[in-house]
Amino acid sequence: MSFFKFSGIFLLMLTSLTACDRLGLPDPARDAAARESDARATGSACRHAGRAIEDCYALNPDAARSAVYAGWKEMNDYMRENKIDVVKPELAKSEAPKVEESGASASAKAPK
């Protein structure tokens, strides 16, 4: 086999392997990094909302505790340095859905 054929095949194989991330193959390192960054963001959000670290753990049981704590502590230090107040979460209270009368009570009211 000539040198040019060998180098051509080698370059073809090399270029075909450069797009492996586009094939949808799982990458455990990238998935672990994404989970860790999500957990750090969760910890930061909990601290910014004024939640205790224990509450944050309870609300997010699937998140890695060490990463949640790291994010919580990082936001705590940032908020102290810049004198940022806690932002209390405000949820709009929705009205409870009205329960329709059951068939038994409706039949009791029906004339006989």
mmCIF file of N, CA, C and O in Angstrom:
data_model
loop_
_atom_site.group_PDB
_atom_site.id
_atom_site.type_symbol
_atom_site.label_atom_id
_atom_site.label_comp_id
_atom_site.label_asym_id
_atom_site.label_seq_id
_atom_site.Cartn_x
_atom_site.Cartn_y
_atom_site.Cartn_z
ATOM 1 N N MET A 1 0.844 -1.162 0.000
ATOM 2 C CA MET A 1 0.000 0.000 0.000
ATOM 3 C C MET A 1 0.896 1.234 0.000
ATOM 4 O O MET A 1 1.836 1.342 0.761
ATOM 5 N N SER A 2 0.559 2.144 -0.833
ATOM 6 C CA SER A 2 1.404 3.335 -0.938
ATOM 7 C C SER A 2 1.133 4.287 0.223
ATOM 8 O O SER A 2 0.105 4.218 0.892
ATOM 9 N N PHE A 3 2.056 5.165 0.407
ATOM 10 C CA PHE A 3 1.972 6.139 1.489
ATOM 11 C C PHE A 3 0.757 7.055 1.294
ATOM 12 O O PHE A 3 0.079 7.411 2.259
ATOM 13 N N PHE A 4 0.468 7.431 0.054
ATOM 14 C CA PHE A 4 -0.636 8.342 -0.213
ATOM 15 C C PHE A 4 -1.994 7.687 0.077
ATOM 16 O O PHE A 4 -2.894 8.332 0.597
ATOM 17 N N LYS A 5 -2.133 6.412 -0.265
ATOM 18 C CA LYS A 5 -3.379 5.714 0.036
ATOM 19 C C LYS A 5 -3.569 5.586 1.552
ATOM 20 O O LYS A 5 -4.650 5.802 2.071
ATOM 21 N N PHE A 6 -2.515 5.237 2.234
ATOM 22 C CA PHE A 6 -2.574 5.080 3.675
ATOM 23 C C PHE A 6 -2.929 6.406 4.342
ATOM 24 O O PHE A 6 -3.793 6.462 5.219
ATOM 25 N N SER A 7 -2.270 7.481 3.942
ATOM 26 C CA SER A 7 -2.556 8.781 4.547
ATOM 27 C C SER A 7 -3.960 9.255 4.188
ATOM 28 O O SER A 7 -4.630 9.894 4.994
ATOM 29 N N GLY A 8 -4.432 8.940 2.978
ATOM 30 C CA GLY A 8 -5.793 9.314 2.591
ATOM 31 C C GLY A 8 -6.832 8.602 3.433
ATOM 32 O O GLY A 8 -7.806 9.205 3.896
ATOM 33 N N ILE A 9 -6.631 7.296 3.640
ATOM 34 C CA ILE A 9 -7.556 6.528 4.471
ATOM 35 C C ILE A 9 -7.504 7.026 5.916
ATOM 36 O O ILE A 9 -8.526 7.172 6.576
ATOM 37 N N PHE A 10 -6.307 7.306 6.387
ATOM 38 C CA PHE A 10 -6.150 7.808 7.752
ATOM 39 C C PHE A 10 -6.868 9.150 7.926
ATOM 40 O O PHE A 10 -7.577 9.362 8.908
ATOM 41 N N LEU A 11 -6.718 10.056 6.982
ATOM 42 C CA LEU A 11 -7.381 11.357 7.071
ATOM 43 C C LEU A 11 -8.901 11.226 6.974
ATOM 44 O O LEU A 11 -9.634 11.944 7.649
ATOM 45 N N LEU A 12 -9.364 10.305 6.134
ATOM 46 C CA LEU A 12 -10.789 10.073 6.016
ATOM 47 C C LEU A 12 -11.363 9.553 7.333
ATOM 48 O O LEU A 12 -12.425 9.996 7.784
ATOM 49 N N MET A 13 -10.668 8.626 7.968
ATOM 50 C CA MET A 13 -11.121 8.099 9.258
ATOM 51 C C MET A 13 -11.077 9.180 10.331
ATOM 52 O O MET A 13 -11.980 9.289 11.159
ATOM 53 N N LEU A 14 -10.053 9.992 10.309
ATOM 54 C CA LEU A 14 -9.908 11.049 11.304
ATOM 55 C C LEU A 14 -11.022 12.081 11.174
ATOM 56 O O LEU A 14 -11.612 12.496 12.174
ATOM 57 N N THR A 15 -11.341 12.486 9.966
ATOM 58 C CA THR A 15 -12.403 13.474 9.782
ATOM 59 C C THR A 15 -13.776 12.897 10.097
ATOM 60 O O THR A 15 -14.662 13.616 10.536
ATOM 61 N N SER A 16 -13.967 11.607 9.881
ATOM 62 C CA SER A 16 -15.264 11.017 10.206
ATOM 63 C C SER A 16 -15.460 10.905 11.706
ATOM 64 O O SER A 16 -16.589 10.925 12.190
ATOM 65 N N LEU A 17 -14.397 10.806 12.476
ATOM 66 C CA LEU A 17 -14.503 10.708 13.918
ATOM 67 C C LEU A 17 -14.638 12.059 14.614
ATOM 68 O O LEU A 17 -14.977 12.119 15.789
ATOM 69 N N THR A 18 -14.415 13.140 13.924
ATOM 70 C CA THR A 18 -14.494 14.454 14.554
ATOM 71 C C THR A 18 -15.920 14.866 14.852
ATOM 72 O O THR A 18 -16.149 15.731 15.681
ATOM 73 N N ALA A 19 -16.893 14.275 14.197
ATOM 74 C CA ALA A 19 -18.291 14.643 14.408
ATOM 75 C C ALA A 19 -19.032 13.626 15.263
ATOM 76 O O ALA A 19 -20.252 13.504 15.169
ATOM 77 N N CYS A 20 -18.358 12.900 16.128
ATOM 78 C CA CYS A 20 -19.013 11.889 16.960
ATOM 79 C C CYS A 20 -20.031 12.498 17.902
ATOM 80 O O CYS A 20 -21.012 11.850 18.254
ATOM 81 N N ASP A 21 -19.831 13.727 18.342
ATOM 82 C CA ASP A 21 -20.789 14.330 19.259
ATOM 83 C C ASP A 21 -22.109 14.638 18.571
ATOM 84 O O ASP A 21 -23.139 14.782 19.208
ATOM 85 N N ARG A 22 -22.137 14.718 17.281
ATOM 86 C CA ARG A 22 -23.369 14.982 16.548
ATOM 87 C C ARG A 22 -24.167 13.714 16.267
ATOM 88 O O ARG A 22 -25.287 13.791 15.792
ATOM 89 N N LEU A 23 -23.617 12.579 16.553
ATOM 90 C CA LEU A 23 -24.302 11.324 16.301
ATOM 91 C C LEU A 23 -25.286 10.965 17.406
ATOM 92 O O LEU A 23 -26.071 10.043 17.259
ATOM 93 N N GLY A 24 -25.258 11.688 18.498
ATOM 94 C CA GLY A 24 -26.151 11.404 19.611
ATOM 95 C C GLY A 24 -25.637 10.322 20.529
ATOM 96 O O GLY A 24 -26.404 9.757 21.309
ATOM 97 N N LEU A 25 -24.362 10.022 20.440
ATOM 98 C CA LEU A 25 -23.776 9.036 21.337
ATOM 99 C C LEU A 25 -23.669 9.632 22.739
ATOM 100 O O LEU A 25 -23.319 10.794 22.896
ATOM 101 N N PRO A 26 -23.975 8.866 23.767
ATOM 102 C CA PRO A 26 -23.905 9.411 25.125
ATOM 103 C C PRO A 26 -22.463 9.707 25.537
ATOM 104 O O PRO A 26 -21.552 8.948 25.241
ATOM 105 N N ASP A 27 -22.295 10.830 26.181
ATOM 106 C CA ASP A 27 -20.984 11.226 26.690
ATOM 107 C C ASP A 27 -21.117 11.397 28.202
ATOM 108 O O ASP A 27 -21.658 12.405 28.664
ATOM 109 N N PRO A 28 -20.666 10.426 28.983
ATOM 110 C CA PRO A 28 -20.860 10.488 30.437
ATOM 111 C C PRO A 28 -20.223 11.716 31.081
ATOM 112 O O PRO A 28 -20.785 12.272 32.025
ATOM 113 N N ALA A 29 -19.095 12.139 30.581
ATOM 114 C CA ALA A 29 -18.429 13.305 31.176
ATOM 115 C C ALA A 29 -19.258 14.569 30.955
ATOM 116 O O ALA A 29 -19.414 15.388 31.871
ATOM 117 N N ARG A 30 -19.798 14.721 29.767
ATOM 118 C CA ARG A 30 -20.607 15.910 29.470
ATOM 119 C C ARG A 30 -21.910 15.868 30.263
ATOM 120 O O ARG A 30 -22.364 16.900 30.762
ATOM 121 N N ASP A 31 -22.521 14.689 30.396
ATOM 122 C CA ASP A 31 -23.752 14.565 31.167
ATOM 123 C C ASP A 31 -23.508 14.871 32.641
ATOM 124 O O ASP A 31 -24.320 15.543 33.284
ATOM 125 N N ALA A 32 -22.396 14.408 33.179
ATOM 126 C CA ALA A 32 -22.066 14.677 34.582
ATOM 127 C C ALA A 32 -21.813 16.167 34.805
ATOM 128 O O ALA A 32 -22.238 16.726 35.820
ATOM 129 N N ALA A 33 -21.144 16.801 33.863
ATOM 130 C CA ALA A 33 -20.887 18.243 33.980
ATOM 131 C C ALA A 33 -22.194 19.028 33.913
ATOM 132 O O ALA A 33 -22.369 20.015 34.648
ATOM 133 N N ALA A 34 -23.115 18.605 33.074
ATOM 134 C CA ALA A 34 -24.404 19.285 32.975
ATOM 135 C C ALA A 34 -25.212 19.114 34.257
ATOM 136 O O ALA A 34 -25.843 20.070 34.737
ATOM 137 N N ARG A 35 -25.211 17.911 34.843
ATOM 138 C CA ARG A 35 -25.926 17.690 36.099
ATOM 139 C C ARG A 35 -25.328 18.514 37.230
ATOM 140 O O ARG A 35 -26.053 19.068 38.060
ATOM 141 N N GLU A 36 -23.999 18.613 37.251
ATOM 142 C CA GLU A 36 -23.353 19.401 38.300
ATOM 143 C C GLU A 36 -23.673 20.887 38.157
ATOM 144 O O GLU A 36 -23.967 21.559 39.142
ATOM 145 N N SER A 37 -23.635 21.396 36.944
ATOM 146 C CA SER A 37 -23.942 22.817 36.758
ATOM 147 C C SER A 37 -25.406 23.111 37.070
ATOM 148 O O SER A 37 -25.718 24.170 37.616
ATOM 149 N N ASP A 38 -26.304 22.181 36.768
ATOM 150 C CA ASP A 38 -27.712 22.357 37.126
ATOM 151 C C ASP A 38 -27.891 22.382 38.643
ATOM 152 O O ASP A 38 -28.657 23.188 39.173
ATOM 153 N N ALA A 39 -27.187 21.508 39.336
ATOM 154 C CA ALA A 39 -27.280 21.467 40.801
ATOM 155 C C ALA A 39 -26.705 22.735 41.425
ATOM 156 O O ALA A 39 -27.257 23.268 42.388
ATOM 157 N N ARG A 40 -25.620 23.256 40.859
ATOM 158 C CA ARG A 40 -25.045 24.516 41.365
ATOM 159 C C ARG A 40 -26.011 25.673 41.133
ATOM 160 O O ARG A 40 -26.184 26.539 41.999
ATOM 161 N N ALA A 41 -26.654 25.684 39.983
ATOM 162 C CA ALA A 41 -27.631 26.737 39.693
ATOM 163 C C ALA A 41 -28.829 26.622 40.634
ATOM 164 O O ALA A 41 -29.369 27.642 41.085
ATOM 165 N N THR A 42 -29.227 25.404 40.951
ATOM 166 C CA THR A 42 -30.329 25.193 41.887
ATOM 167 C C THR A 42 -29.959 25.727 43.266
ATOM 168 O O THR A 42 -30.768 26.398 43.921
ATOM 169 N N GLY A 43 -28.757 25.442 43.717
ATOM 170 C CA GLY A 43 -28.305 25.955 45.005
ATOM 171 C C GLY A 43 -28.244 27.477 45.034
ATOM 172 O O GLY A 43 -28.651 28.105 46.015
ATOM 173 N N SER A 44 -27.781 28.072 43.955
ATOM 174 C CA SER A 44 -27.732 29.536 43.877
ATOM 175 C C SER A 44 -29.125 30.133 43.920
ATOM 176 O O SER A 44 -29.370 31.132 44.599
ATOM 177 N N ALA A 45 -30.053 29.520 43.201
ATOM 178 C CA ALA A 45 -31.422 30.025 43.183
ATOM 179 C C ALA A 45 -32.077 29.889 44.552
ATOM 180 O O ALA A 45 -32.825 30.780 44.977
ATOM 181 N N CYS A 46 -31.796 28.794 45.238
ATOM 182 C CA CYS A 46 -32.353 28.613 46.583
ATOM 183 C C CYS A 46 -31.845 29.699 47.528
ATOM 184 O O CYS A 46 -32.616 30.257 48.313
ATOM 185 N N ARG A 47 -30.578 29.994 47.465
ATOM 186 C CA ARG A 47 -30.018 31.032 48.345
ATOM 187 C C ARG A 47 -30.572 32.398 47.986
ATOM 188 O O ARG A 47 -30.895 33.196 48.858
ATOM 189 N N HIS A 48 -30.718 32.681 46.732
ATOM 190 C CA HIS A 48 -31.247 33.980 46.304
ATOM 191 C C HIS A 48 -32.696 34.140 46.746
ATOM 192 O O HIS A 48 -33.141 35.245 47.035
ATOM 193 N N ALA A 49 -33.428 33.028 46.822
ATOM 194 C CA ALA A 49 -34.818 33.060 47.272
ATOM 195 C C ALA A 49 -34.938 33.034 48.787
ATOM 196 O O ALA A 49 -36.043 33.103 49.315
ATOM 197 N N GLY A 50 -33.815 32.917 49.489
ATOM 198 C CA GLY A 50 -33.839 32.940 50.942
ATOM 199 C C GLY A 50 -34.155 31.601 51.573
ATOM 200 O O GLY A 50 -34.503 31.548 52.749
ATOM 201 N N ARG A 51 -34.017 30.546 50.834
ATOM 202 C CA ARG A 51 -34.294 29.224 51.395
ATOM 203 C C ARG A 51 -33.054 28.703 52.123
ATOM 204 O O ARG A 51 -31.934 28.934 51.707
ATOM 205 N N ALA A 52 -33.307 27.943 53.175
ATOM 206 C CA ALA A 52 -32.222 27.293 53.893
ATOM 207 C C ALA A 52 -31.691 26.145 53.040
ATOM 208 O O ALA A 52 -32.402 25.599 52.196
ATOM 209 N N ILE A 53 -30.452 25.776 53.283
ATOM 210 C CA ILE A 53 -29.831 24.722 52.479
ATOM 211 C C ILE A 53 -30.567 23.394 52.666
ATOM 212 O O ILE A 53 -30.711 22.619 51.715
ATOM 213 N N GLU A 54 -31.092 23.142 53.867
ATOM 214 C CA GLU A 54 -31.830 21.905 54.108
ATOM 215 C C GLU A 54 -33.117 21.860 53.293
ATOM 216 O O GLU A 54 -33.510 20.815 52.780
ATOM 217 N N ASP A 55 -33.786 23.008 53.178
ATOM 218 C CA ASP A 55 -34.995 23.079 52.357
ATOM 219 C C ASP A 55 -34.659 22.836 50.890
ATOM 220 O O ASP A 55 -35.414 22.195 50.169
ATOM 221 N N CYS A 56 -33.536 23.341 50.476
ATOM 222 C CA CYS A 56 -33.102 23.160 49.092
ATOM 223 C C CYS A 56 -32.831 21.681 48.810
ATOM 224 O O CYS A 56 -33.210 21.170 47.754
ATOM 225 N N TYR A 57 -32.217 21.006 49.754
ATOM 226 C CA TYR A 57 -31.988 19.567 49.600
ATOM 227 C C TYR A 57 -33.316 18.818 49.516
ATOM 228 O O TYR A 57 -33.479 17.904 48.718
ATOM 229 N N ALA A 58 -34.269 19.207 50.368
ATOM 230 C CA ALA A 58 -35.560 18.522 50.405
ATOM 231 C C ALA A 58 -36.357 18.758 49.118
ATOM 232 O O ALA A 58 -37.039 17.862 48.642
ATOM 233 N N LEU A 59 -36.270 19.956 48.566
ATOM 234 C CA LEU A 59 -37.013 20.275 47.346
ATOM 235 C C LEU A 59 -36.388 19.674 46.095
ATOM 236 O O LEU A 59 -37.067 19.516 45.079
ATOM 237 N N ASN A 60 -35.107 19.358 46.156
ATOM 238 C CA ASN A 60 -34.385 18.834 44.994
ATOM 239 C C ASN A 60 -33.618 17.572 45.377
ATOM 240 O O ASN A 60 -32.385 17.583 45.438
ATOM 241 N N PRO A 61 -34.313 16.474 45.614
ATOM 242 C CA PRO A 61 -33.630 15.273 46.090
ATOM 243 C C PRO A 61 -32.727 14.623 45.042
ATOM 244 O O PRO A 61 -31.804 13.892 45.405
ATOM 245 N N ASP A 62 -32.962 14.874 43.773
ATOM 246 C CA ASP A 62 -32.147 14.240 42.735
ATOM 247 C C ASP A 62 -30.841 14.976 42.465
ATOM 248 O O ASP A 62 -29.949 14.436 41.825
ATOM 249 N N ALA A 63 -30.730 16.208 42.929
ATOM 250 C CA ALA A 63 -29.526 17.001 42.689
ATOM 251 C C ALA A 63 -28.410 16.562 43.638
ATOM 252 O O ALA A 63 -28.666 16.152 44.773
ATOM 253 N N ALA A 64 -27.187 16.650 43.160
ATOM 254 C CA ALA A 64 -26.026 16.284 43.976
ATOM 255 C C ALA A 64 -25.870 17.304 45.113
ATOM 256 O O ALA A 64 -25.799 18.505 44.862
ATOM 257 N N ARG A 65 -25.832 16.805 46.325
ATOM 258 C CA ARG A 65 -25.773 17.708 47.486
ATOM 259 C C ARG A 65 -24.523 18.575 47.493
ATOM 260 O O ARG A 65 -24.582 19.740 47.876
ATOM 261 N N SER A 66 -23.410 18.021 47.097
ATOM 262 C CA SER A 66 -22.172 18.807 47.128
ATOM 263 C C SER A 66 -22.241 19.966 46.136
ATOM 264 O O SER A 66 -21.804 21.077 46.446
ATOM 265 N N ALA A 67 -22.810 19.728 44.975
ATOM 266 C CA ALA A 67 -22.925 20.797 43.979
ATOM 267 C C ALA A 67 -23.963 21.828 44.396
ATOM 268 O O ALA A 67 -23.778 23.032 44.188
ATOM 269 N N VAL A 68 -25.066 21.377 45.012
ATOM 270 C CA VAL A 68 -26.083 22.315 45.502
ATOM 271 C C VAL A 68 -25.470 23.200 46.576
ATOM 272 O O VAL A 68 -25.661 24.423 46.579
ATOM 273 N N TYR A 69 -24.717 22.604 47.478
ATOM 274 C CA TYR A 69 -24.075 23.389 48.535
ATOM 275 C C TYR A 69 -23.070 24.378 47.947
ATOM 276 O O TYR A 69 -23.001 25.524 48.389
ATOM 277 N N ALA A 70 -22.298 23.945 46.965
ATOM 278 C CA ALA A 70 -21.311 24.838 46.352
ATOM 279 C C ALA A 70 -22.002 26.044 45.713
ATOM 280 O O ALA A 70 -21.551 27.187 45.868
ATOM 281 N N GLY A 71 -23.102 25.809 45.021
ATOM 282 C CA GLY A 71 -23.846 26.915 44.414
ATOM 283 C C GLY A 71 -24.474 27.817 45.464
ATOM 284 O O GLY A 71 -24.486 29.039 45.331
ATOM 285 N N TRP A 72 -25.018 27.211 46.525
ATOM 286 C CA TRP A 72 -25.633 27.980 47.605
ATOM 287 C C TRP A 72 -24.595 28.868 48.286
ATOM 288 O O TRP A 72 -24.830 30.042 48.531
ATOM 289 N N LYS A 73 -23.425 28.290 48.569
ATOM 290 C CA LYS A 73 -22.363 29.048 49.247
ATOM 291 C C LYS A 73 -21.812 30.151 48.353
ATOM 292 O O LYS A 73 -21.543 31.262 48.817
ATOM 293 N N GLU A 74 -21.657 29.841 47.079
ATOM 294 C CA GLU A 74 -21.167 30.847 46.133
ATOM 295 C C GLU A 74 -22.123 32.041 46.069
ATOM 296 O O GLU A 74 -21.691 33.194 46.094
ATOM 297 N N MET A 75 -23.425 31.767 46.008
ATOM 298 C CA MET A 75 -24.400 32.856 45.968
ATOM 299 C C MET A 75 -24.454 33.589 47.299
ATOM 300 O O MET A 75 -24.613 34.812 47.332
ATOM 301 N N ASN A 76 -24.284 32.869 48.411
ATOM 302 C CA ASN A 76 -24.273 33.508 49.718
ATOM 303 C C ASN A 76 -23.120 34.512 49.811
ATOM 304 O O ASN A 76 -23.306 35.644 50.264
ATOM 305 N N ASP A 77 -21.936 34.094 49.383
ATOM 306 C CA ASP A 77 -20.783 34.995 49.412
ATOM 307 C C ASP A 77 -20.994 36.193 48.490
ATOM 308 O O ASP A 77 -20.680 37.330 48.849
ATOM 309 N N TYR A 78 -21.551 35.947 47.320
ATOM 310 C CA TYR A 78 -21.800 37.028 46.357
ATOM 311 C C TYR A 78 -22.819 38.029 46.917
ATOM 312 O O TYR A 78 -22.641 39.245 46.785
ATOM 313 N N MET A 79 -23.865 37.508 47.546
ATOM 314 C CA MET A 79 -24.893 38.393 48.096
ATOM 315 C C MET A 79 -24.357 39.209 49.261
ATOM 316 O O MET A 79 -24.727 40.380 49.429
ATOM 317 N N ARG A 80 -23.478 38.639 50.072
ATOM 318 C CA ARG A 80 -22.889 39.387 51.179
ATOM 319 C C ARG A 80 -21.942 40.475 50.683
ATOM 320 O O ARG A 80 -21.935 41.582 51.206
ATOM 321 N N GLU A 81 -21.123 40.134 49.695
ATOM 322 C CA GLU A 81 -20.172 41.112 49.162
ATOM 323 C C GLU A 81 -20.880 42.306 48.534
ATOM 324 O O GLU A 81 -20.440 43.440 48.688
ATOM 325 N N ASN A 82 -21.953 42.045 47.819
ATOM 326 C CA ASN A 82 -22.652 43.104 47.089
ATOM 327 C C ASN A 82 -23.890 43.623 47.807
ATOM 328 O O ASN A 82 -24.644 44.419 47.238
ATOM 329 N N LYS A 83 -24.105 43.183 49.047
ATOM 330 C CA LYS A 83 -25.221 43.619 49.878
ATOM 331 C C LYS A 83 -26.556 43.492 49.140
ATOM 332 O O LYS A 83 -27.339 44.426 49.036
ATOM 333 N N ILE A 84 -26.792 42.289 48.629
ATOM 334 C CA ILE A 84 -28.026 42.004 47.895
ATOM 335 C C ILE A 84 -29.011 41.350 48.851
ATOM 336 O O ILE A 84 -28.664 40.422 49.580
ATOM 337 N N ASP A 85 -30.237 41.853 48.853
ATOM 338 C CA ASP A 85 -31.270 41.284 49.712
ATOM 339 C C ASP A 85 -31.868 40.039 49.074
ATOM 340 O O ASP A 85 -31.808 39.834 47.871
ATOM 341 N N VAL A 86 -32.494 39.254 49.927
ATOM 342 C CA VAL A 86 -33.174 38.037 49.485
ATOM 343 C C VAL A 86 -34.421 38.426 48.697
ATOM 344 O O VAL A 86 -35.114 39.366 49.054
ATOM 345 N N VAL A 87 -34.700 37.707 47.646
ATOM 346 C CA VAL A 87 -35.905 37.925 46.861
ATOM 347 C C VAL A 87 -36.883 36.811 47.211
ATOM 348 O O VAL A 87 -36.660 35.655 46.873
ATOM 349 N N LYS A 88 -37.946 37.176 47.912
ATOM 350 C CA LYS A 88 -38.933 36.178 48.313
ATOM 351 C C LYS A 88 -39.757 35.772 47.091
ATOM 352 O O LYS A 88 -40.239 36.626 46.356
ATOM 353 N N PRO A 89 -39.936 34.473 46.874
ATOM 354 C CA PRO A 89 -40.751 34.037 45.739
ATOM 355 C C PRO A 89 -42.221 34.352 45.980
ATOM 356 O O PRO A 89 -42.739 34.149 47.066
ATOM 357 N N GLU A 90 -42.859 34.895 44.970
ATOM 358 C CA GLU A 90 -44.271 35.221 45.061
ATOM 359 C C GLU A 90 -45.013 34.451 43.981
ATOM 360 O O GLU A 90 -44.818 34.698 42.798
ATOM 361 N N LEU A 91 -45.857 33.562 44.423
ATOM 362 C CA LEU A 91 -46.662 32.791 43.495
ATOM 363 C C LEU A 91 -48.070 33.348 43.505
ATOM 364 O O LEU A 91 -48.623 33.659 44.554
ATOM 365 N N ALA A 92 -48.653 33.461 42.327
ATOM 366 C CA ALA A 92 -50.037 33.918 42.245
ATOM 367 C C ALA A 92 -50.939 32.814 42.763
ATOM 368 O O ALA A 92 -50.853 31.675 42.320
ATOM 369 N N LYS A 93 -51.793 33.162 43.704
ATOM 370 C CA LYS A 93 -52.678 32.153 44.271
ATOM 371 C C LYS A 93 -53.865 31.968 43.338
ATOM 372 O O LYS A 93 -54.568 32.911 43.013
ATOM 373 N N SER A 94 -54.048 30.750 42.919
ATOM 374 C CA SER A 94 -55.187 30.461 42.044
ATOM 375 C C SER A 94 -56.344 29.965 42.884
ATOM 376 O O SER A 94 -56.161 29.376 43.944
ATOM 377 N N GLU A 95 -57.536 30.203 42.386
ATOM 378 C CA GLU A 95 -58.706 29.740 43.111
ATOM 379 C C GLU A 95 -58.805 28.231 42.990
ATOM 380 O O GLU A 95 -58.482 27.654 41.962
ATOM 381 N N ALA A 96 -59.270 27.619 44.050
ATOM 382 C CA ALA A 96 -59.449 26.172 44.027
ATOM 383 C C ALA A 96 -60.589 25.844 43.073
ATOM 384 O O ALA A 96 -61.597 26.548 43.038
ATOM 385 N N PRO A 97 -60.436 24.816 42.271
ATOM 386 C CA PRO A 97 -61.522 24.470 41.355
ATOM 387 C C PRO A 97 -62.762 24.055 42.130
ATOM 388 O O PRO A 97 -62.681 23.376 43.156
ATOM 389 N N LYS A 98 -63.912 24.491 41.633
ATOM 390 C CA LYS A 98 -65.165 24.171 42.309
ATOM 391 C C LYS A 98 -65.491 22.701 42.075
ATOM 392 O O LYS A 98 -65.418 22.220 40.957
ATOM 393 N N VAL A 99 -65.855 22.058 43.151
ATOM 394 C CA VAL A 99 -66.204 20.643 43.069
ATOM 395 C C VAL A 99 -67.675 20.557 42.709
ATOM 396 O O VAL A 99 -68.527 21.149 43.376
ATOM 397 N N GLU A 100 -67.977 19.837 41.635
ATOM 398 C CA GLU A 100 -69.364 19.681 41.229
ATOM 399 C C GLU A 100 -70.039 18.686 42.155
ATOM 400 O O GLU A 100 -69.400 17.826 42.755
ATOM 401 N N GLU A 101 -71.341 18.823 42.231
ATOM 402 C CA GLU A 101 -72.094 17.927 43.096
ATOM 403 C C GLU A 101 -71.997 16.515 42.572
ATOM 404 O O GLU A 101 -72.042 16.277 41.376
ATOM 405 N N SER A 102 -71.906 15.592 43.489
ATOM 406 C CA SER A 102 -71.829 14.187 43.064
ATOM 407 C C SER A 102 -73.217 13.708 42.669
ATOM 408 O O SER A 102 -74.223 14.340 42.952
ATOM 409 N N GLY A 103 -73.276 12.564 42.040
ATOM 410 C CA GLY A 103 -74.541 12.018 41.554
ATOM 411 C C GLY A 103 -75.513 11.722 42.691
ATOM 412 O O GLY A 103 -76.717 11.878 42.556
ATOM 413 N N ALA A 104 -75.009 11.313 43.857
ATOM 414 C CA ALA A 104 -75.876 10.963 44.977
ATOM 415 C C ALA A 104 -76.591 12.192 45.521
ATOM 416 O O ALA A 104 -77.779 12.176 45.795
ATOM 417 N N SER A 105 -75.874 13.279 45.680
ATOM 418 C CA SER A 105 -76.501 14.474 46.232
ATOM 419 C C SER A 105 -77.422 15.105 45.198
ATOM 420 O O SER A 105 -78.420 15.716 45.545
ATOM 421 N N ALA A 106 -77.098 14.987 43.923
ATOM 422 C CA ALA A 106 -77.953 15.541 42.874
ATOM 423 C C ALA A 106 -79.266 14.753 42.798
ATOM 424 O O ALA A 106 -80.329 15.323 42.584
ATOM 425 N N SER A 107 -79.172 13.451 42.980
ATOM 426 C CA SER A 107 -80.396 12.650 42.921
ATOM 427 C C SER A 107 -81.266 12.871 44.151
ATOM 428 O O SER A 107 -82.473 12.720 44.110
ATOM 429 N N ALA A 108 -80.656 13.240 45.265
ATOM 430 C CA ALA A 108 -81.421 13.508 46.479
ATOM 431 C C ALA A 108 -82.238 14.776 46.326
ATOM 432 O O ALA A 108 -83.313 14.913 46.886
ATOM 433 N N LYS A 109 -81.715 15.737 45.544
ATOM 434 C CA LYS A 109 -82.411 16.999 45.341
ATOM 435 C C LYS A 109 -83.450 16.909 44.233
ATOM 436 O O LYS A 109 -84.301 17.752 44.106
ATOM 437 N N ALA A 110 -83.363 15.908 43.406
ATOM 438 C CA ALA A 110 -84.296 15.779 42.281
ATOM 439 C C ALA A 110 -85.683 15.403 42.804
ATOM 440 O O ALA A 110 -85.820 14.635 43.748
ATOM 441 N N PRO A 111 -86.718 15.988 42.160
ATOM 442 C CA PRO A 111 -88.074 15.673 42.601
ATOM 443 C C PRO A 111 -88.430 14.228 42.280
ATOM 444 O O PRO A 111 -88.004 13.682 41.287
ATOM 445 N N LYS A 112 -89.261 13.646 43.111
ATOM 446 C CA LYS A 112 -89.638 12.245 42.938
ATOM 447 C C LYS A 112 -90.948 12.099 42.268
ATOM 448 O O LYS A 112 -91.834 12.813 42.250
#
